[in-house]
Each structure stands twice: as structure tokens, then as C-alpha cells.
Amino acid sequence: MTAPLAARVEDWRAAMPVQKGALADDAAALAGFVRAGEELLAALPERRDRDRGRQRTADRVLGACRALRGRFIGLHADGVYEALTRGGERRERLSDLAFAAAEAFPGLVPTREQLGAERRHVQEDKEGREIDQGVFFRGLLRSPDAGPRLMESMLAPSPRAERLLPDFRRSGRLDLPTVRLRRSGRAAHLTLCNEHCLNAEDDRLVDDLETAVDLVLMDDGTGVGVVRGGVMTHPRYRGRRVFSAGINLSDLHGGRISFVDFLLRREMGCLGKVMHGLHPGPDADGLTRQAVHKPWVAAVDAFAIGGGMQLLLLFDRVIAEKDAYFSLPAAQEGIVPGVAGLRLGRFTGSRLARRIILSGQRIRATDPEAGLVCDEVVDADAVEGAVERAAEELDAPAVVENRRMLALAEEPPDRLREYLAEFAAVQASRLYSKDVLDKVAAAWSRSGRARKGAGDGADRRG
């Protein structure tokens, strides 16, 4: 770092514009300030080649831009959302909304090109531009006007599912890269098939899972959704069913976990639809149609770790084989376990929820506490029969309407929105925190994935 560059950075920071409340003027001021900041950042080496002094300079540039972005979206969330959705005519999904914002309001969020460049690096070598997406979505979700509309947009059917629906209605079968869907009678069986990594969650699985959830909710021939892990090819569990190993640490280390398309979309899209139903949009007369709810059954084999355990907090019936266990190791990894902080205490009470989330306490299916997170514990060879009985019992119109009312009582939309607003900012920042990067790198190294080229979360299970 040269002295002239350091002085230029300080002069630039001192000239940060004041946001005065006029959208167009404030947007122009933001664009000019960020453009100058990007020029300063371009004068530095790439992150992996910086010494501590240069990295401090980069952090000051990125931090100043981030601060102004936060002020701008805090003042103009409603105006920005109106502009990006053409006055509410368009129901934009998260990724499309972020990229549209990058074009309409230069400097507010990273561009497609900037994120593409980031994606070529491992996590620790990125600039952390996704943090600015977290700032953006926090601002939108905090708005009592824009926030609910954004959340409802994410509960709409995904374009991919709408394309696949006619074929699924006709055949009752669908094979996606990481999810298999089969309709049997009135139950649609959704099998997680990310076999090589013990059903660890990655960008592809989140996309496939939301698509399958949409199809279950849109298919008139389906009354109940059933989720179970498939038979694994991973050497440690070859031939056995596994529910989920949580986030794929190898992909996180390698920079392949997307904040928007995985972590935020998962909560607001896929999991949101399981909990709060699918919003089909207005009818032909422009009237709002009621969200489509259906009951869900989960069958847990081996373990439900991290995101796998988070899923269980949404289901109407959870059946576990007696050797299974549940855990949320997010605090040990340094990240936030999705919306579990809002939901888990309803099941376990606050004290046990704190031990699970903050200390990583593991719950085995045979522990007395297991009854707080699952409904039935059976031998491995009895899981299928228990699932069939549960699906038959839950396939009733009154069940659908009562689960709708339970979801409304347990998780009012505004409470969820306020939680998600803070989650957006905190989780995006956590992804680039030094403790997270160190822990993920250590886990990746211990697992031997650097030599074998295969990803899993096995090191977490001990």
C-alpha cells in the first residue's frame, strides 16, 4: 500500500455524501461514491495477494460503500421496490430482483459480472460482495410495505416447477439431479438423492427441493408430501438411507454456496412454502387467492444435521428410526441455522433450544427430549409402514385448514419478516467472518477432500 493511495482513501471517505431523501438525487450520489470507491479498490492487488495493510485499506473502502448502501436502502426501500417491480405488477424472485437493482441503481448491489468474478475464488479469497446483497434485502424486508410483498413473491410457484407441472400431473414421476419425486396414491414421496455427500445441501439441492415442493403443492392428485433421504453411495454410509448432513462444507470452502440462491432462497422460498403454503397469485378478477397448504411427513434415517433438522421444524409428522439423531452445529461452524432461532423454542422450550443452537447439543431418537422434535421412533424396517399410516391419517380437508391456522398462530407473517430481515444481514456477514473461514478450511482439510475431490459433512458427526 502506498501512502498516496491511503491518503486518497481517507479523502474519499471524508466526502461521503449525505442522503437527503430524494430517491433520484440520493441514487446518483450513491452511484458516484461507489464508483470512486471501486476505482480505489482496483488499485489494490486481489485479496489473496494483499498484506495486512492493504487489506485494511480494502476493508475501509468496502465498509464505507456498505454504510452508504445501508443508509440509502433504509430511506428508499419502498421506492426501490416499486421501481424494480413496476409498481407491484411483477413478482420478482430474489436473484432477479438483486440483478435488476444492480442495473437500475448502480452501486447499490453487486452486478452479475462482479458476482461471477467472485464465484471463481474460494470463499476466503472473495471480497465479500454478497454482504451488500444482505444489506439490500435487510432494507427491503424491514419495510412494512415492500417486505410483505417480497415474501409473498417468494411463495409463488417457481418458473421451473410451472414448466414441469404438466408432465408430473400426467406421470406422477420426476427425476431431478438431487431429488426424486414419485406419487403413490395420494402421497407424493420426495426422496433426497445427493448421494455422494450424504444429502449435504448445496445450490443444486435447494433448487431441486423447491421445485419438488412446488409440484407437491400444485398437483391436484397429491394430498400429502413425504420427505425421506435416499440410499447413499458415500463410502461411510454406502447402502444406507440418510436424511441430511446439512450445508455442504466443501462447497462453502470452495466458494460455491450462494447467499441469495441458497441461504436466503431456501428460507423464503422452499421452507417458506412448506410452512406457509404456496401463493398462486391473483385470480382472473384480480382477487387474491388463498395460499395452498398440504400436510407434510418426514422420515429420518441416520441423522438430520443442520438444515436437515431445520426441515423437521416445519413438518406435521416426523418419524425417526431408532438409531437416528438430530443436531444444529451452525454455531460451531460460525453461521446462523436459518429460521431455527425463531422456530426451535416452540418445540423444545428456550433452555433446550439454547443448548442445541449455542452449544451444539445432539438429540438422539432414543433420548427423552426426542419427543419434542419427532413424533414416532421405530425400527429401521418399520419406517415405511409408519410413513404410510401417517400419510393416510393426514390426508383430510380439515387437516389442511387446521395446519393453515396453526402456521398463522405459530409464525405470524410480520414476525417472520422481521426475523428474516436481520437474518439476511447477519448470515451474509457471517459467511465472510474469519472464524467461519478458519473453521470451514480446517474441516475441509481434515476430511481429506483437498486430495480426494469429494464433498461431505462427515467430519461434523464424529
Short mmCIF file of C-alpha atoms in Angstrom, two decimals:
data_model
loop_
_atom_site.label_atom_id
_atom_site.label_comp_id
_atom_site.label_asym_id
_atom_site.label_seq_id
_atom_site.Cartn_x
_atom_site.Cartn_y
_atom_site.Cartn_z
CA MET A 1 0.00 0.00 0.00
CA THR A 2 1.40 3.36 -1.00
CA ALA A 3 0.93 6.47 1.12
CA PRO A 4 -0.79 8.38 -1.71
CA LEU A 5 -3.43 5.63 -2.02
CA ALA A 6 -4.07 5.63 1.74
CA ALA A 7 -4.50 9.41 1.67
CA ARG A 8 -6.85 9.18 -1.31
CA VAL A 9 -8.99 6.64 0.52
CA GLU A 10 -9.29 8.87 3.58
CA ASP A 11 -10.17 11.90 1.45
CA TRP A 12 -12.79 9.87 -0.37
CA ARG A 13 -14.31 8.56 2.87
CA ALA A 14 -14.49 12.06 4.27
CA ALA A 15 -16.50 13.13 1.22
CA MET A 16 -19.25 10.50 1.72
CA PRO A 17 -22.48 12.18 0.55
CA VAL A 18 -25.41 12.83 2.87
CA GLN A 19 -28.62 11.07 1.88
CA LYS A 20 -31.28 13.80 1.76
CA GLY A 21 -34.42 11.80 0.98
CA ALA A 22 -34.97 12.37 -2.74
CA LEU A 23 -34.67 9.00 -4.47
CA ALA A 24 -33.11 10.13 -7.75
CA ASP A 25 -30.63 12.50 -6.12
CA ASP A 26 -29.61 10.01 -3.44
CA ALA A 27 -29.23 7.25 -6.05
CA ALA A 28 -26.94 9.45 -8.15
CA ALA A 29 -24.85 10.33 -5.10
CA LEU A 30 -24.58 6.65 -4.15
CA ALA A 31 -23.54 5.67 -7.67
CA GLY A 32 -20.82 8.31 -7.81
CA PHE A 33 -19.42 7.49 -4.39
CA VAL A 34 -19.34 3.73 -5.04
CA ARG A 35 -17.82 4.20 -8.50
CA ALA A 36 -14.95 6.16 -6.96
CA GLY A 37 -14.58 3.50 -4.28
CA GLU A 38 -14.34 0.78 -6.91
CA GLU A 39 -11.55 2.70 -8.60
CA LEU A 40 -9.65 2.80 -5.33
CA LEU A 41 -10.24 -0.90 -4.78
CA ALA A 42 -8.97 -1.67 -8.29
CA ALA A 43 -5.64 -0.05 -7.38
CA LEU A 44 -5.04 -2.83 -4.84
CA PRO A 45 -3.93 -6.40 -5.55
CA GLU A 46 -6.52 -9.18 -5.39
CA ARG A 47 -7.48 -10.17 -1.87
CA ARG A 48 -5.29 -13.28 -1.73
CA ASP A 49 -2.21 -11.19 -2.62
CA ARG A 50 -2.73 -8.38 -0.10
CA ASP A 51 -0.71 -7.87 3.04
CA ARG A 52 -2.49 -6.75 6.22
CA GLY A 53 -2.10 -3.07 5.46
CA ARG A 54 -3.58 -3.36 2.00
CA GLN A 55 -6.42 -5.50 3.33
CA ARG A 56 -7.22 -2.86 5.96
CA THR A 57 -7.40 -0.29 3.17
CA ALA A 58 -9.71 -2.53 1.15
CA ASP A 59 -11.90 -3.07 4.21
CA ARG A 60 -12.20 0.69 4.69
CA VAL A 61 -13.31 1.12 1.08
CA LEU A 62 -15.78 -1.76 1.21
CA GLY A 63 -17.09 -0.65 4.61
CA ALA A 64 -17.71 2.93 3.53
CA CYS A 65 -19.60 1.80 0.42
CA ARG A 66 -21.60 -0.63 2.54
CA ALA A 67 -22.51 2.06 5.06
CA LEU A 68 -23.87 4.35 2.35
CA ARG A 69 -25.79 1.50 0.76
CA GLY A 70 -27.41 0.75 4.11
CA ARG A 71 -28.49 4.36 4.55
CA PHE A 72 -29.85 4.52 1.02
CA ILE A 73 -31.97 1.37 1.20
CA GLY A 74 -33.10 2.29 4.69
CA LEU A 75 -34.55 5.53 3.30
CA HIS A 76 -35.76 4.27 -0.07
CA ALA A 77 -36.80 0.62 0.30
CA ASP A 78 -40.35 1.27 -0.87
CA GLY A 79 -39.33 3.47 -3.78
CA VAL A 80 -36.70 1.00 -4.93
CA TYR A 81 -39.12 -1.92 -4.73
CA GLU A 82 -41.79 -0.01 -6.63
CA ALA A 83 -39.31 0.79 -9.39
CA LEU A 84 -38.00 -2.77 -9.65
CA THR A 85 -41.46 -4.37 -9.74
CA ARG A 86 -43.15 -1.73 -11.92
CA GLY A 87 -45.44 -0.63 -9.16
CA GLY A 88 -46.03 -4.16 -7.94
CA GLU A 89 -47.04 -5.58 -11.32
CA ARG A 90 -44.13 -8.04 -11.36
CA ARG A 91 -43.46 -10.67 -8.70
CA GLU A 92 -39.67 -10.80 -8.84
CA ARG A 93 -37.70 -13.58 -7.17
CA LEU A 94 -34.67 -12.77 -5.04
CA SER A 95 -31.93 -13.24 -7.62
CA ASP A 96 -33.79 -11.43 -10.39
CA LEU A 97 -34.61 -8.59 -8.02
CA ALA A 98 -30.97 -8.19 -6.95
CA PHE A 99 -29.66 -8.10 -10.50
CA ALA A 100 -32.41 -5.69 -11.57
CA ALA A 101 -31.39 -3.44 -8.67
CA ALA A 102 -27.76 -3.51 -9.83
CA GLU A 103 -28.85 -2.16 -13.21
CA ALA A 104 -31.49 0.34 -12.06
CA PHE A 105 -29.50 1.68 -9.08
CA PRO A 106 -25.77 1.41 -9.89
CA GLY A 107 -23.63 0.77 -6.84
CA LEU A 108 -26.50 -0.48 -4.65
CA VAL A 109 -25.73 -4.20 -5.03
CA PRO A 110 -23.06 -6.18 -6.89
CA THR A 111 -23.57 -6.75 -10.59
CA ARG A 112 -23.85 -10.12 -12.26
CA GLU A 113 -20.29 -9.70 -13.52
CA GLN A 114 -18.92 -8.88 -10.07
CA LEU A 115 -20.56 -11.94 -8.52
CA GLY A 116 -19.35 -14.09 -11.40
CA ALA A 117 -15.81 -12.94 -10.70
CA GLU A 118 -16.26 -13.71 -7.00
CA ARG A 119 -17.52 -17.20 -7.82
CA ARG A 120 -14.15 -18.07 -9.36
CA HIS A 121 -12.47 -17.78 -5.95
CA VAL A 122 -12.58 -19.91 -2.83
CA GLN A 123 -14.54 -18.30 -0.02
CA GLU A 124 -11.58 -16.81 1.82
CA ASP A 125 -10.30 -15.07 -1.33
CA LYS A 126 -13.55 -13.26 -2.16
CA GLU A 127 -14.20 -9.58 -1.46
CA GLY A 128 -17.46 -10.46 0.28
CA ARG A 129 -19.75 -8.65 -2.13
CA GLU A 130 -22.65 -10.85 -1.08
CA ILE A 131 -22.66 -8.91 2.20
CA ASP A 132 -24.04 -6.00 0.17
CA GLN A 133 -26.88 -8.22 -1.00
CA GLY A 134 -27.62 -8.92 2.65
CA VAL A 135 -27.75 -5.18 3.34
CA PHE A 136 -30.11 -4.72 0.38
CA PHE A 137 -32.55 -7.46 1.40
CA ARG A 138 -32.47 -6.42 5.04
CA GLY A 139 -33.64 -2.98 3.94
CA LEU A 140 -36.44 -4.37 1.79
CA LEU A 141 -37.63 -6.88 4.38
CA ARG A 142 -37.67 -4.30 7.17
CA SER A 143 -40.19 -2.24 5.20
CA PRO A 144 -43.81 -2.94 6.24
CA ASP A 145 -44.80 -2.24 2.63
CA ALA A 146 -42.09 -3.79 0.44
CA GLY A 147 -41.22 -6.62 2.83
CA PRO A 148 -44.56 -8.49 2.80
CA ARG A 149 -44.80 -8.19 -0.98
CA LEU A 150 -41.31 -9.61 -1.41
CA MET A 151 -42.10 -12.50 0.90
CA GLU A 152 -45.31 -13.29 -0.96
CA SER A 153 -43.42 -13.21 -4.27
CA MET A 154 -41.08 -15.89 -2.94
CA LEU A 155 -44.09 -18.07 -2.05
CA ALA A 156 -45.22 -18.10 -5.69
CA PRO A 157 -44.53 -21.16 -7.86
CA SER A 158 -41.06 -21.17 -9.38
CA PRO A 159 -40.91 -20.91 -13.19
CA ARG A 160 -39.12 -24.25 -13.34
CA ALA A 161 -41.91 -26.02 -11.45
CA GLU A 162 -44.59 -24.46 -13.63
CA ARG A 163 -42.83 -25.84 -16.71
CA LEU A 164 -42.61 -29.33 -15.21
CA LEU A 165 -46.12 -29.48 -13.73
CA PRO A 166 -48.00 -30.88 -16.77
CA ASP A 167 -45.60 -33.82 -17.06
CA PHE A 168 -45.74 -34.57 -13.35
CA ARG A 169 -49.53 -34.40 -13.28
CA ARG A 170 -49.65 -36.91 -16.12
CA SER A 171 -46.95 -39.35 -14.99
CA GLY A 172 -46.65 -38.81 -11.24
CA ARG A 173 -42.87 -39.10 -11.63
CA LEU A 174 -39.98 -36.65 -11.74
CA ASP A 175 -36.21 -37.14 -11.60
CA LEU A 176 -34.09 -34.10 -10.86
CA PRO A 177 -30.32 -34.16 -10.26
CA THR A 178 -30.64 -34.35 -6.46
CA VAL A 179 -34.34 -35.07 -5.82
CA ARG A 180 -36.65 -37.85 -6.95
CA LEU A 181 -40.44 -37.38 -6.78
CA ARG A 182 -42.98 -40.21 -7.01
CA ARG A 183 -46.73 -40.06 -6.46
CA SER A 184 -48.16 -43.17 -4.83
CA GLY A 185 -51.86 -42.98 -4.18
CA ARG A 186 -52.49 -39.60 -2.59
CA ALA A 187 -48.93 -39.22 -1.24
CA ALA A 188 -46.06 -37.66 -3.17
CA HIS A 189 -42.74 -39.12 -1.97
CA LEU A 190 -39.87 -36.67 -2.26
CA THR A 191 -36.54 -38.50 -1.94
CA LEU A 192 -33.30 -36.57 -1.39
CA CYS A 193 -30.65 -38.09 -3.66
CA ASN A 194 -27.45 -36.09 -3.22
CA GLU A 195 -25.89 -39.47 -2.52
CA HIS A 196 -22.18 -38.74 -2.82
CA CYS A 197 -22.25 -36.18 0.01
CA LEU A 198 -24.82 -37.66 2.41
CA ASN A 199 -27.54 -35.29 1.19
CA ALA A 200 -25.49 -32.26 2.16
CA GLU A 201 -27.23 -29.11 0.93
CA ASP A 202 -25.82 -27.12 -1.96
CA ASP A 203 -27.16 -24.70 -4.57
CA ARG A 204 -28.43 -27.51 -6.78
CA LEU A 205 -30.28 -29.31 -3.99
CA VAL A 206 -32.03 -26.10 -2.90
CA ASP A 207 -33.22 -25.51 -6.48
CA ASP A 208 -34.39 -29.11 -6.90
CA LEU A 209 -36.05 -29.20 -3.49
CA GLU A 210 -38.06 -26.02 -4.07
CA THR A 211 -39.13 -27.33 -7.48
CA ALA A 212 -40.35 -30.58 -5.94
CA VAL A 213 -42.15 -28.79 -3.09
CA ASP A 214 -43.92 -26.60 -5.65
CA LEU A 215 -45.06 -29.64 -7.61
CA VAL A 216 -46.42 -31.34 -4.49
CA LEU A 217 -48.40 -28.22 -3.63
CA MET A 218 -49.67 -27.62 -7.19
CA ASP A 219 -50.55 -31.21 -8.07
CA ASP A 220 -54.28 -31.85 -7.62
CA GLY A 221 -53.70 -35.58 -7.25
CA THR A 222 -51.44 -35.15 -4.21
CA GLY A 223 -52.84 -34.78 -0.71
CA VAL A 224 -49.70 -35.26 1.40
CA GLY A 225 -45.97 -34.67 0.86
CA VAL A 226 -43.43 -37.13 2.27
CA VAL A 227 -39.70 -36.35 2.52
CA ARG A 228 -37.05 -39.02 3.10
CA GLY A 229 -33.38 -39.42 2.32
CA GLY A 230 -32.29 -41.89 -0.34
CA VAL A 231 -29.76 -44.72 -0.24
CA MET A 232 -26.20 -43.41 -0.15
CA THR A 233 -23.18 -44.15 -2.31
CA HIS A 234 -20.78 -42.37 0.08
CA PRO A 235 -18.35 -44.99 1.45
CA ARG A 236 -19.14 -44.32 5.11
CA TYR A 237 -22.87 -44.97 4.63
CA ARG A 238 -22.97 -47.00 1.43
CA GLY A 239 -26.27 -48.85 1.08
CA ARG A 240 -27.93 -46.94 3.96
CA ARG A 241 -30.55 -44.22 3.87
CA VAL A 242 -29.53 -40.82 5.22
CA PHE A 243 -31.81 -37.83 5.75
CA SER A 244 -29.45 -34.84 5.59
CA ALA A 245 -25.92 -33.79 6.56
CA GLY A 246 -26.71 -30.05 6.45
CA ILE A 247 -24.76 -27.47 4.47
CA ASN A 248 -22.04 -28.80 2.17
CA LEU A 249 -18.85 -27.57 3.85
CA SER A 250 -16.74 -28.44 0.84
CA ASP A 251 -18.86 -26.19 -1.37
CA LEU A 252 -18.76 -23.45 1.27
CA HIS A 253 -14.97 -23.61 1.44
CA GLY A 254 -14.76 -23.61 -2.35
CA GLY A 255 -16.94 -20.52 -2.68
CA ARG A 256 -19.81 -22.41 -4.31
CA ILE A 257 -22.53 -21.68 -1.74
CA SER A 258 -24.65 -18.73 -2.85
CA PHE A 259 -26.04 -16.35 -0.26
CA VAL A 260 -29.09 -15.40 -2.36
CA ASP A 261 -29.72 -18.58 -4.36
CA PHE A 262 -29.08 -20.93 -1.46
CA LEU A 263 -29.24 -19.41 2.01
CA LEU A 264 -31.89 -16.74 1.51
CA ARG A 265 -33.90 -18.52 -1.18
CA ARG A 266 -34.05 -21.66 0.95
CA GLU A 267 -35.72 -19.85 3.84
CA MET A 268 -38.04 -17.59 1.86
CA GLY A 269 -38.87 -20.00 -0.96
CA CYS A 270 -38.67 -23.71 -0.28
CA LEU A 271 -39.07 -23.76 3.51
CA GLY A 272 -41.48 -20.84 3.46
CA LYS A 273 -43.83 -22.76 1.16
CA VAL A 274 -43.79 -25.87 3.35
CA MET A 275 -44.71 -23.74 6.37
CA HIS A 276 -46.96 -21.05 4.90
CA GLY A 277 -48.19 -22.58 1.67
CA LEU A 278 -47.85 -21.70 -1.98
CA HIS A 279 -49.28 -18.35 -3.14
CA PRO A 280 -50.71 -18.79 -6.64
CA GLY A 281 -51.25 -15.07 -7.21
CA PRO A 282 -54.47 -13.21 -8.08
CA ASP A 283 -57.30 -14.89 -9.97
CA ALA A 284 -58.78 -13.71 -13.27
CA ASP A 285 -60.72 -10.99 -11.45
CA GLY A 286 -57.61 -9.71 -9.69
CA LEU A 287 -58.69 -11.08 -6.31
CA THR A 288 -56.10 -12.63 -4.02
CA ARG A 289 -56.39 -16.40 -3.91
CA GLN A 290 -55.81 -18.36 -0.72
CA ALA A 291 -52.42 -19.99 -0.25
CA VAL A 292 -52.27 -23.72 -0.99
CA HIS A 293 -51.38 -25.78 2.08
CA LYS A 294 -50.78 -29.52 2.34
CA PRO A 295 -49.61 -31.65 5.27
CA TRP A 296 -46.04 -32.97 5.28
CA VAL A 297 -44.42 -36.08 6.73
CA ALA A 298 -40.67 -36.53 7.30
CA ALA A 299 -38.90 -39.85 7.71
CA VAL A 300 -35.46 -39.52 9.32
CA ASP A 301 -32.86 -42.21 8.74
CA ALA A 302 -29.36 -41.96 10.30
CA PHE A 303 -29.31 -38.22 11.08
CA ALA A 304 -30.84 -34.82 10.42
CA ILE A 305 -27.98 -32.34 10.82
CA GLY A 306 -28.15 -28.58 10.37
CA GLY A 307 -30.54 -27.78 7.56
CA GLY A 308 -31.94 -31.29 7.87
CA MET A 309 -33.04 -30.65 11.44
CA GLN A 310 -34.38 -27.24 10.40
CA LEU A 311 -36.69 -29.00 7.96
CA LEU A 312 -38.22 -31.07 10.74
CA LEU A 313 -39.50 -27.92 12.45
CA LEU A 314 -41.90 -27.43 9.52
CA PHE A 315 -43.39 -30.90 9.23
CA ASP A 316 -46.71 -32.12 10.59
CA ARG A 317 -45.45 -35.60 11.41
CA VAL A 318 -41.82 -36.66 11.96
CA ILE A 319 -40.91 -40.34 12.10
CA ALA A 320 -37.38 -41.39 13.02
CA GLU A 321 -35.61 -44.73 13.02
CA LYS A 322 -34.30 -45.52 16.47
CA ASP A 323 -30.60 -45.03 15.61
CA ALA A 324 -31.14 -41.52 14.20
CA TYR A 325 -30.10 -38.26 15.80
CA PHE A 326 -30.68 -34.53 15.32
CA SER A 327 -28.30 -31.57 15.67
CA LEU A 328 -27.77 -27.94 14.71
CA PRO A 329 -23.99 -27.37 14.60
CA ALA A 330 -24.27 -23.93 12.97
CA ALA A 331 -22.82 -22.08 15.96
CA GLN A 332 -19.78 -24.34 15.91
CA GLU A 333 -19.40 -23.61 12.19
CA GLY A 334 -19.95 -19.89 12.83
CA ILE A 335 -23.15 -19.39 10.83
CA VAL A 336 -26.83 -18.95 11.72
CA PRO A 337 -29.12 -22.03 11.46
CA GLY A 338 -31.71 -20.42 9.21
CA VAL A 339 -35.02 -19.68 10.91
CA ALA A 340 -34.39 -22.29 13.62
CA GLY A 341 -33.75 -19.43 16.06
CA LEU A 342 -37.37 -18.42 15.62
CA ARG A 343 -38.89 -21.90 15.48
CA LEU A 344 -36.98 -24.31 17.68
CA GLY A 345 -38.04 -22.82 21.03
CA ARG A 346 -41.69 -23.51 20.19
CA PHE A 347 -40.88 -27.21 20.20
CA THR A 348 -38.25 -27.58 22.90
CA GLY A 349 -38.59 -24.55 25.15
CA SER A 350 -35.98 -21.84 25.41
CA ARG A 351 -33.40 -23.60 27.60
CA LEU A 352 -33.02 -26.70 25.43
CA ALA A 353 -33.15 -24.58 22.25
CA ARG A 354 -30.18 -22.59 23.53
CA ARG A 355 -28.20 -25.74 24.25
CA ILE A 356 -28.94 -27.12 20.79
CA ILE A 357 -28.18 -23.90 18.89
CA LEU A 358 -25.44 -22.33 21.01
CA SER A 359 -23.66 -25.46 22.24
CA GLY A 360 -24.49 -27.98 19.53
CA GLN A 361 -26.23 -30.46 21.84
CA ARG A 362 -27.14 -33.58 19.89
CA ILE A 363 -30.55 -35.23 20.42
CA ARG A 364 -30.75 -38.96 19.78
CA ALA A 365 -34.04 -40.53 18.78
CA THR A 366 -33.98 -42.62 21.97
CA ASP A 367 -33.36 -39.63 24.29
CA PRO A 368 -36.28 -38.39 26.41
CA GLU A 369 -36.03 -34.99 24.66
CA ALA A 370 -36.51 -36.57 21.24
CA GLY A 371 -40.28 -36.44 21.65
CA LEU A 372 -40.02 -32.66 21.36
CA VAL A 373 -38.72 -32.82 17.77
CA CYS A 374 -40.16 -36.09 16.42
CA ASP A 375 -43.49 -37.89 16.83
CA GLU A 376 -42.64 -41.55 16.47
CA VAL A 377 -39.48 -43.64 16.82
CA VAL A 378 -39.44 -47.05 15.15
CA ASP A 379 -37.03 -49.74 13.99
CA ALA A 380 -35.44 -49.09 10.60
CA ASP A 381 -37.55 -51.75 8.90
CA ALA A 382 -40.76 -50.20 10.29
CA VAL A 383 -40.22 -46.67 8.93
CA GLU A 384 -42.04 -47.25 5.66
CA GLY A 385 -45.16 -48.59 7.35
CA ALA A 386 -45.20 -45.72 9.83
CA VAL A 387 -44.93 -43.23 6.97
CA GLU A 388 -47.84 -44.81 5.11
CA ARG A 389 -50.05 -44.68 8.21
CA ALA A 390 -49.15 -41.04 8.87
CA ALA A 391 -49.81 -40.01 5.28
CA GLU A 392 -53.20 -41.70 5.27
CA GLU A 393 -54.16 -40.09 8.57
CA LEU A 394 -53.17 -36.58 7.46
CA ASP A 395 -54.88 -36.68 4.07
CA ALA A 396 -58.04 -34.88 5.11
CA PRO A 397 -59.52 -31.43 4.25
CA ALA A 398 -59.85 -30.50 7.92
CA VAL A 399 -56.14 -31.22 8.44
CA VAL A 400 -55.25 -28.77 5.68
CA GLU A 401 -57.32 -25.94 7.13
CA ASN A 402 -56.15 -26.56 10.67
CA ARG A 403 -52.47 -26.59 9.68
CA ARG A 404 -53.09 -23.28 7.91
CA MET A 405 -54.40 -21.79 11.16
CA LEU A 406 -51.57 -23.33 13.19
CA ALA A 407 -48.98 -21.76 10.88
CA LEU A 408 -50.65 -18.37 11.23
CA ALA A 409 -50.77 -18.65 15.04
CA GLU A 410 -47.26 -20.01 15.48
CA GLU A 411 -45.49 -17.77 12.97
CA PRO A 412 -47.29 -14.50 12.15
CA PRO A 413 -46.02 -13.12 8.82
CA ASP A 414 -44.68 -9.87 10.26
CA ARG A 415 -42.72 -11.69 12.95
CA LEU A 416 -41.14 -13.95 10.33
CA ARG A 417 -40.41 -10.95 8.09
CA GLU A 418 -38.64 -9.07 10.88
CA TYR A 419 -36.56 -12.16 11.69
CA LEU A 420 -35.63 -12.69 8.04
CA ALA A 421 -34.57 -9.06 7.69
CA GLU A 422 -31.94 -9.47 10.39
CA PHE A 423 -31.04 -12.96 9.18
CA ALA A 424 -30.27 -11.57 5.72
CA ALA A 425 -27.68 -9.15 7.05
CA VAL A 426 -26.20 -11.39 9.75
CA GLN A 427 -25.87 -14.54 7.65
CA ALA A 428 -24.30 -12.70 4.71
CA SER A 429 -21.72 -11.19 7.04
CA ARG A 430 -21.07 -14.50 8.82
CA LEU A 431 -20.16 -16.18 5.54
CA TYR A 432 -17.08 -13.96 5.34
CA SER A 433 -16.10 -13.81 9.01
CA LYS A 434 -12.62 -15.01 9.85
CA ASP A 435 -13.79 -17.60 12.36
CA VAL A 436 -16.10 -19.17 9.77
CA LEU A 437 -13.41 -19.22 7.09
CA ASP A 438 -10.92 -20.80 9.50
CA LYS A 439 -13.36 -23.47 10.70
CA VAL A 440 -14.52 -24.40 7.22
CA ALA A 441 -10.94 -24.60 5.94
CA ALA A 442 -9.97 -26.81 8.89
CA ALA A 443 -12.95 -29.11 8.37
CA TRP A 444 -12.20 -29.35 4.65
CA SER A 445 -8.57 -30.19 5.37
CA ARG A 446 -9.43 -32.85 7.98
CA SER A 447 -11.87 -34.60 5.69
CA GLY A 448 -9.23 -35.09 3.01
CA ARG A 449 -11.40 -33.50 0.34
CA ALA A 450 -8.46 -31.49 -0.92
CA ARG A 451 -6.90 -34.78 -2.01
CA LYS A 452 -9.98 -36.79 -2.91
CA GLY A 453 -12.09 -34.09 -4.59
CA ALA A 454 -15.30 -35.29 -2.88
CA GLY A 455 -17.52 -33.21 -0.61
CA ASP A 456 -19.40 -34.18 2.53
CA GLY A 457 -20.03 -33.05 6.06
CA ALA A 458 -18.85 -36.25 7.67
CA ASP A 459 -16.28 -34.62 9.94
CA ARG A 460 -19.09 -32.96 11.92
CA ARG A 461 -20.62 -36.22 13.05
CA GLY A 462 -17.71 -37.66 14.96
#
